[in-house]
PDB file of C-alpha atoms in Angstrom:
ATOM      1  CA  ILE A 190     180.150 129.202  41.967  1.00  0.00           C
ATOM      2  CA  LYS A 191     179.119 133.043  42.747  1.00  0.00           C
ATOM      3  CA  GLU A 192     182.161 134.760  40.830  1.00  0.00           C
ATOM      4  CA  LEU A 193     184.629 136.470  43.445  1.00  0.00           C
ATOM      5  CA  ALA A 194     187.431 138.626  41.868  1.00  0.00           C
ATOM      6  CA  GLY A 195     186.675 136.760  38.002  1.00  0.00           C
ATOM      7  CA  LYS A 196     186.722 133.176  39.597  1.00  0.00           C
ATOM      8  CA  PRO A 197     183.997 130.922  41.026  1.00  0.00           C
ATOM      9  CA  LEU A 198     183.913 131.002  44.722  1.00  0.00           C
ATOM     10  CA  ILE A 199     184.477 127.370  45.275  1.00  0.00           C
ATOM     11  CA  SER A 200     187.551 127.477  43.055  1.00  0.00           C
ATOM     12  CA  TYR A 201     189.678 129.303  45.773  1.00  0.00           C
ATOM     13  CA  ALA A 202     189.120 126.025  47.801  1.00  0.00           C
ATOM     14  CA  ILE A 203     189.761 123.473  45.302  1.00  0.00           C
ATOM     15  CA  GLU A 204     193.091 125.308  43.974  1.00  0.00           C
ATOM     16  CA  LEU A 205     194.294 125.793  47.454  1.00  0.00           C
ATOM     17  CA  SER A 206     193.344 121.962  48.059  1.00  0.00           C
ATOM     18  CA  ASN A 207     195.171 120.658  45.324  1.00  0.00           C
ATOM     19  CA  ASN A 208     198.690 123.045  45.719  1.00  0.00           C
ATOM     20  CA  ILE A 209     199.133 121.565  49.255  1.00  0.00           C
ATOM     21  CA  GLU A 210     201.617 118.591  48.515  1.00  0.00           C
ATOM     22  CA  VAL A 211     200.428 116.769  51.644  1.00  0.00           C
ATOM     23  CA  ILE A 212     196.662 116.656  50.527  1.00  0.00           C
ATOM     24  CA  ASP A 213     196.328 113.725  48.379  1.00  0.00           C
ATOM     25  CA  LYS A 214     193.014 113.976  46.655  1.00  0.00           C
ATOM     26  CA  THR A 215     190.462 116.833  46.273  1.00  0.00           C
ATOM     27  CA  PHE A 216     187.014 115.987  46.588  1.00  0.00           C
ATOM     28  CA  VAL A 217     183.508 118.125  46.097  1.00  0.00           C
ATOM     29  CA  SER A 218     180.375 116.850  47.446  1.00  0.00           C
ATOM     30  CA  THR A 219     177.478 118.433  45.953  1.00  0.00           C
ATOM     31  CA  ASP A 220     173.687 117.489  44.175  1.00  0.00           C
ATOM     32  CA  ASP A 221     173.889 120.648  42.006  1.00  0.00           C
ATOM     33  CA  LYS A 222     175.060 119.948  37.983  1.00  0.00           C
ATOM     34  CA  LYS A 223     176.530 123.583  38.015  1.00  0.00           C
ATOM     35  CA  ILE A 224     178.864 123.131  40.980  1.00  0.00           C
ATOM     36  CA  SER A 225     180.035 119.600  39.994  1.00  0.00           C
ATOM     37  CA  GLU A 226     180.872 120.811  36.580  1.00  0.00           C
ATOM     38  CA  VAL A 227     182.847 123.811  37.811  1.00  0.00           C
ATOM     39  CA  SER A 228     184.122 122.087  40.421  1.00  0.00           C
ATOM     40  CA  LYS A 229     185.512 119.351  37.759  1.00  0.00           C
ATOM     41  CA  ASN A 230     187.178 121.638  35.543  1.00  0.00           C
ATOM     42  CA  TYR A 231     189.013 123.165  38.567  1.00  0.00           C
ATOM     43  CA  GLY A 232     190.574 120.150  39.631  1.00  0.00           C
ATOM     44  CA  ALA A 233     188.042 117.756  42.328  1.00  0.00           C
ATOM     45  CA  GLU A 234     186.610 114.487  41.868  1.00  0.00           C
ATOM     46  CA  VAL A 235     182.914 114.864  42.593  1.00  0.00           C
ATOM     47  CA  ILE A 236     180.896 113.293  45.209  1.00  0.00           C
ATOM     48  CA  GLU A 237     177.015 112.977  44.392  1.00  0.00           C
ATOM     49  CA  ARG A 238     175.674 114.156  47.453  1.00  0.00           C
ATOM     50  CA  PRO A 239     172.076 112.374  48.260  1.00  0.00           C
ATOM     51  CA  LYS A 240     169.462 115.070  48.088  1.00  0.00           C
ATOM     52  CA  ASN A 241     168.302 114.612  51.647  1.00  0.00           C
ATOM     53  CA  LEU A 242     171.801 115.882  52.561  1.00  0.00           C
ATOM     54  CA  ALA A 243     172.053 118.478  50.294  1.00  0.00           C
ATOM     55  CA  GLU A 244     168.511 120.525  52.070  1.00  0.00           C
ATOM     56  CA  ASP A 245     169.367 123.987  53.988  1.00  0.00           C
ATOM     57  CA  ASN A 246     169.023 122.134  57.301  1.00  0.00           C
ATOM     58  CA  SER A 247     171.051 119.172  56.793  1.00  0.00           C
ATOM     59  CA  PRO A 248     173.622 118.314  59.104  1.00  0.00           C
ATOM     60  CA  GLU A 249     177.246 118.877  57.503  1.00  0.00           C
ATOM     61  CA  TRP A 250     178.379 116.556  59.843  1.00  0.00           C
ATOM     62  CA  LEU A 251     176.453 113.751  57.860  1.00  0.00           C
ATOM     63  CA  ALA A 252     177.701 115.046  54.881  1.00  0.00           C
ATOM     64  CA  TRP A 253     181.040 114.381  55.845  1.00  0.00           C
ATOM     65  CA  GLU A 254     180.181 110.916  56.724  1.00  0.00           C
ATOM     66  CA  HIS A 255     178.792 109.897  53.371  1.00  0.00           C
ATOM     67  CA  ALA A 256     182.089 111.308  51.815  1.00  0.00           C
ATOM     68  CA  ILE A 257     184.261 109.339  53.970  1.00  0.00           C
ATOM     69  CA  ASP A 258     182.276 106.596  53.221  1.00  0.00           C
ATOM     70  CA  TRP A 259     182.707 107.003  49.643  1.00  0.00           C
ATOM     71  CA  VAL A 260     186.094 107.442  49.369  1.00  0.00           C
ATOM     72  CA  GLU A 261     187.099 104.575  51.396  1.00  0.00           C
ATOM     73  CA  LYS A 262     184.596 102.275  48.931  1.00  0.00           C
ATOM     74  CA  ASN A 263     186.410 104.031  45.633  1.00  0.00           C
ATOM     75  CA  TYR A 264     189.935 104.583  47.537  1.00  0.00           C
ATOM     76  CA  GLY A 265     190.567 102.812  50.559  1.00  0.00           C
ATOM     77  CA  GLU A 266     191.448 104.357  54.016  1.00  0.00           C
ATOM     78  CA  PHE A 267     193.334 107.615  54.667  1.00  0.00           C
ATOM     79  CA  ASP A 268     194.309 109.094  57.991  1.00  0.00           C
ATOM     80  CA  LYS A 269     192.891 112.421  57.910  1.00  0.00           C
ATOM     81  CA  PHE A 270     189.935 114.349  56.703  1.00  0.00           C
ATOM     82  CA  ILE A 271     190.022 117.917  55.894  1.00  0.00           C
ATOM     83  CA  SER A 272     186.829 119.963  55.196  1.00  0.00           C
ATOM     84  CA  LEU A 273     187.768 123.292  53.228  1.00  0.00           C
ATOM     85  CA  PRO A 274     184.208 125.516  53.243  1.00  0.00           C
ATOM     86  CA  PRO A 275     184.091 127.608  50.131  1.00  0.00           C
ATOM     87  CA  THR A 276     183.142 130.379  52.103  1.00  0.00           C
ATOM     88  CA  SER A 277     186.618 131.001  53.274  1.00  0.00           C
ATOM     89  CA  PRO A 278     188.505 132.247  50.225  1.00  0.00           C
ATOM     90  CA  LEU A 279     191.233 134.312  51.968  1.00  0.00           C
ATOM     91  CA  ARG A 280     192.957 131.430  53.778  1.00  0.00           C
ATOM     92  CA  ASN A 281     196.080 130.682  52.473  1.00  0.00           C
ATOM     93  CA  GLN A 282     198.165 127.366  52.803  1.00  0.00           C
ATOM     94  CA  SER A 283     200.216 128.184  55.600  1.00  0.00           C
ATOM     95  CA  ASP A 284     196.657 128.464  57.186  1.00  0.00           C
ATOM     96  CA  VAL A 285     196.009 125.140  56.223  1.00  0.00           C
ATOM     97  CA  ILE A 286     198.980 123.399  56.722  1.00  0.00           C
ATOM     98  CA  LYS A 287     198.688 124.562  60.634  1.00  0.00           C
ATOM     99  CA  CYS A 288     195.584 123.389  61.008  1.00  0.00           C
ATOM    100  CA  LEU A 289     196.779 119.921  59.207  1.00  0.00           C
ATOM    101  CA  ASN A 290     200.007 119.621  61.170  1.00  0.00           C
ATOM    102  CA  ALA A 291     198.069 120.783  64.591  1.00  0.00           C
ATOM    103  CA  LEU A 292     196.306 117.093  64.640  1.00  0.00           C
ATOM    104  CA  ASP A 293     198.207 114.748  66.835  1.00  0.00           C
ATOM    105  CA  SER A 294     197.464 111.826  69.146  1.00  0.00           C
ATOM    106  CA  TYR A 295     196.183 114.213  71.792  1.00  0.00           C
ATOM    107  CA  SER A 296     193.518 115.644  69.760  1.00  0.00           C
ATOM    108  CA  ASP A 297     190.121 114.793  67.841  1.00  0.00           C
ATOM    109  CA  VAL A 298     189.802 117.873  65.907  1.00  0.00           C
ATOM    110  CA  VAL A 299     191.222 120.815  64.698  1.00  0.00           C
ATOM    111  CA  ILE A 300     189.352 123.980  63.789  1.00  0.00           C
ATOM    112  CA  GLY A 301     190.444 127.688  62.682  1.00  0.00           C
ATOM    113  CA  ILE A 302     189.879 130.364  64.701  1.00  0.00           C
ATOM    114  CA  THR A 303     190.019 134.181  65.378  1.00  0.00           C
ATOM    115  CA  GLU A 304     189.833 136.772  67.558  1.00  0.00           C
ATOM    116  CA  ALA A 305     186.520 138.107  68.358  1.00  0.00           C
ATOM    117  CA  SER A 306     185.270 141.780  67.971  1.00  0.00           C
ATOM    118  CA  HIS A 307     182.589 141.313  70.460  1.00  0.00           C
ATOM    119  CA  SER A 308     182.715 139.572  73.827  1.00  0.00           C
ATOM    120  CA  PRO A 309     179.480 138.039  75.916  1.00  0.00           C
ATOM    121  CA  TRP A 310     180.749 139.624  78.838  1.00  0.00           C
ATOM    122  CA  PHE A 311     180.845 143.205  77.759  1.00  0.00           C
ATOM    123  CA  ASN A 312     179.251 143.775  74.323  1.00  0.00           C
ATOM    124  CA  MET A 313     177.052 141.246  73.373  1.00  0.00           C
ATOM    125  CA  VAL A 314     173.290 141.332  74.350  1.00  0.00           C
ATOM    126  CA  LYS A 315     170.487 138.894  73.947  1.00  0.00           C
ATOM    127  CA  LYS A 316     166.477 140.456  73.975  1.00  0.00           C
ATOM    128  CA  ASP A 317     163.630 138.641  75.887  1.00  0.00           C
ATOM    129  CA  LYS A 318     159.954 138.614  74.826  1.00  0.00           C
ATOM    130  CA  ASP A 319     159.172 142.125  76.191  1.00  0.00           C
ATOM    131  CA  HIS A 320     162.449 143.262  73.834  1.00  0.00           C
ATOM    132  CA  ILE A 321     164.405 144.028  77.370  1.00  0.00           C
ATOM    133  CA  VAL A 322     168.141 143.256  76.528  1.00  0.00           C
ATOM    134  CA  ASN A 323     170.265 141.940  78.709  1.00  0.00           C
ATOM    135  CA  LEU A 324     174.031 141.141  78.203  1.00  0.00           C
ATOM    136  CA  VAL A 325     174.437 137.265  77.059  1.00  0.00           C
ATOM    137  CA  ASN A 326     176.288 136.396  80.095  1.00  0.00           C
ATOM    138  CA  GLU A 327     174.926 137.726  83.296  1.00  0.00           C
ATOM    139  CA  GLY A 328     177.473 136.501  85.403  1.00  0.00           C
ATOM    140  CA  LYS A 329     180.780 138.404  86.609  1.00  0.00           C
ATOM    141  CA  LYS A 330     179.796 142.078  86.236  1.00  0.00           C
ATOM    142  CA  ILE A 331     182.750 143.625  83.534  1.00  0.00           C
ATOM    143  CA  TYR A 332     183.338 147.454  82.590  1.00  0.00           C
ATOM    144  CA  ASN A 333     185.608 147.679  79.788  1.00  0.00           C
ATOM    145  CA  ARG A 334     186.792 145.188  77.226  1.00  0.00           C
ATOM    146  CA  GLN A 335     190.201 144.893  79.007  1.00  0.00           C
ATOM    147  CA  GLU A 336     188.536 143.176  81.628  1.00  0.00           C
ATOM    148  CA  ALA A 337     186.834 140.842  79.438  1.00  0.00           C
ATOM    149  CA  PRO A 338     188.248 137.133  78.841  1.00  0.00           C
ATOM    150  CA  LEU A 339     189.441 136.847  74.918  1.00  0.00           C
ATOM    151  CA  ILE A 340     186.745 135.483  72.933  1.00  0.00           C
ATOM    152  CA  TYR A 341     187.356 133.410  69.426  1.00  0.00           C
ATOM    153  CA  ASN A 342     185.080 133.171  66.787  1.00  0.00           C
ATOM    154  CA  ILE A 343     185.321 129.755  64.459  1.00  0.00           C
ATOM    155  CA  THR A 344     185.911 130.425  61.258  1.00  0.00           C
ATOM    156  CA  THR A 345     185.839 128.425  58.150  1.00  0.00           C
ATOM    157  CA  CYS A 346     189.370 127.922  57.596  1.00  0.00           C
ATOM    158  CA  ALA A 347     189.616 124.432  57.393  1.00  0.00           C
ATOM    159  CA  TYR A 348     188.341 121.412  60.198  1.00  0.00           C
ATOM    160  CA  VAL A 349     190.325 118.499  60.380  1.00  0.00           C
ATOM    161  CA  MET A 350     189.969 115.303  61.739  1.00  0.00           C
ATOM    162  CA  ASN A 351     190.541 111.310  61.760  1.00  0.00           C
ATOM    163  CA  PRO A 352     188.180 109.456  59.546  1.00  0.00           C
ATOM    164  CA  ASP A 353     187.068 107.620  62.321  1.00  0.00           C
ATOM    165  CA  PHE A 354     186.549 110.316  65.004  1.00  0.00           C
ATOM    166  CA  ILE A 355     183.864 111.183  62.230  1.00  0.00           C
ATOM    167  CA  LYS A 356     182.447 108.365  61.446  1.00  0.00           C
ATOM    168  CA  SER A 357     182.176 107.543  65.728  1.00  0.00           C
ATOM    169  CA  ASN A 358     180.464 110.977  66.806  1.00  0.00           C
ATOM    170  CA  THR A 359     178.143 113.260  66.121  1.00  0.00           C
ATOM    171  CA  GLN A 360     179.353 116.893  66.594  1.00  0.00           C
ATOM    172  CA  ILE A 361     182.785 118.806  66.715  1.00  0.00           C
ATOM    173  CA  PHE A 362     182.569 118.950  70.315  1.00  0.00           C
ATOM    174  CA  ASP A 363     182.348 115.459  71.284  1.00  0.00           C
ATOM    175  CA  GLY A 364     186.241 115.376  71.151  1.00  0.00           C
ATOM    176  CA  LYS A 365     189.140 116.992  72.325  1.00  0.00           C
ATOM    177  CA  VAL A 366     189.225 120.186  70.167  1.00  0.00           C
ATOM    178  CA  ILE A 367     192.751 122.465  68.932  1.00  0.00           C
ATOM    179  CA  GLY A 368     191.812 126.031  67.680  1.00  0.00           C
ATOM    180  CA  VAL A 369     194.904 127.263  65.123  1.00  0.00           C
ATOM    181  CA  GLU A 370     194.595 131.092  65.421  1.00  0.00           C
ATOM    182  CA  ILE A 371     193.651 132.585  61.886  1.00  0.00           C
ATOM    183  CA  PRO A 372     194.925 136.316  61.227  1.00  0.00           C
ATOM    184  CA  LYS A 373     191.116 138.692  60.870  1.00  0.00           C
ATOM    185  CA  ASP A 374     191.996 139.415  57.287  1.00  0.00           C
ATOM    186  CA  ARG A 375     192.209 135.704  56.160  1.00  0.00           C
ATOM    187  CA  ALA A 376     189.222 134.430  58.349  1.00  0.00           C
ATOM    188  CA  ILE A 377     186.345 136.055  56.757  1.00  0.00           C
ATOM    189  CA  ASP A 378     183.050 133.453  56.290  1.00  0.00           C
ATOM    190  CA  ILE A 379     181.032 134.400  53.950  1.00  0.00           C
ATOM    191  CA  ASP A 380     177.236 134.092  54.994  1.00  0.00           C
ATOM    192  CA  THR A 381     175.703 137.236  53.440  1.00  0.00           C
ATOM    193  CA  LEU A 382     175.912 139.233  50.375  1.00  0.00           C
ATOM    194  CA  LEU A 383     177.701 141.819  52.367  1.00  0.00           C
ATOM    195  CA  ASP A 384     180.554 139.405  53.518  1.00  0.00           C
ATOM    196  CA  PHE A 385     180.891 138.504  50.301  1.00  0.00           C
ATOM    197  CA  GLN A 386     181.184 142.304  49.404  1.00  0.00           C
ATOM    198  CA  ILE A 387     184.123 142.350  52.016  1.00  0.00           C
ATOM    199  CA  ALA A 388     185.753 139.755  50.577  1.00  0.00           C
ATOM    200  CA  ASP A 389     185.781 141.129  47.075  1.00  0.00           C
ATOM    201  CA  PHE A 390     187.261 144.237  48.292  1.00  0.00           C
ATOM    202  CA  LEU A 391     190.066 142.498  50.525  1.00  0.00           C
ATOM    203  CA  ILE A 392     191.019 139.752  47.893  1.00  0.00           C
ATOM    204  CA  CYS A 393     191.447 142.401  44.852  1.00  0.00           C
TER     205      CYS A 393
END
């Protein structure tokens, strides 16, 4: 609910969801009263998340399962589940619709991806107990960026799945995952204050 360009961060996800015609209903899963109030004000229906699924180390997958069970009990079964984390406020309708359309009978999961700035084959290192650093991937020797395989970061633009897949598995990569490429300027994922400041700069 921290304000980004004058609006609560979560409002960007809610308003985007509400403005996409193929999304029937928008829910926010939370145990926080302030987040609940803000979400309702922006047009989302709130699912009260159990405390044990709202801790810092609670698996998001279990919160998804809880939300699906709640919706099915209150509204009946549905064909697609999409999670739009509030930490990706720069995505647009086109990004989300591409992710929704990419889920087909040959795939189980669709995620947003964006080209990474660093590669484990070239300029990403790990540090051992003696503070010695080595490449994350110590296999084939690669001496310039052009030779390194193209690597992508997972974004938080959107996660699209069939509800049954979530209920019968425990993580995204249990199934066949399709990646939809999101432009870097819309793929920022807010994890830190610096990320927030960059998003605030880009959104204005």
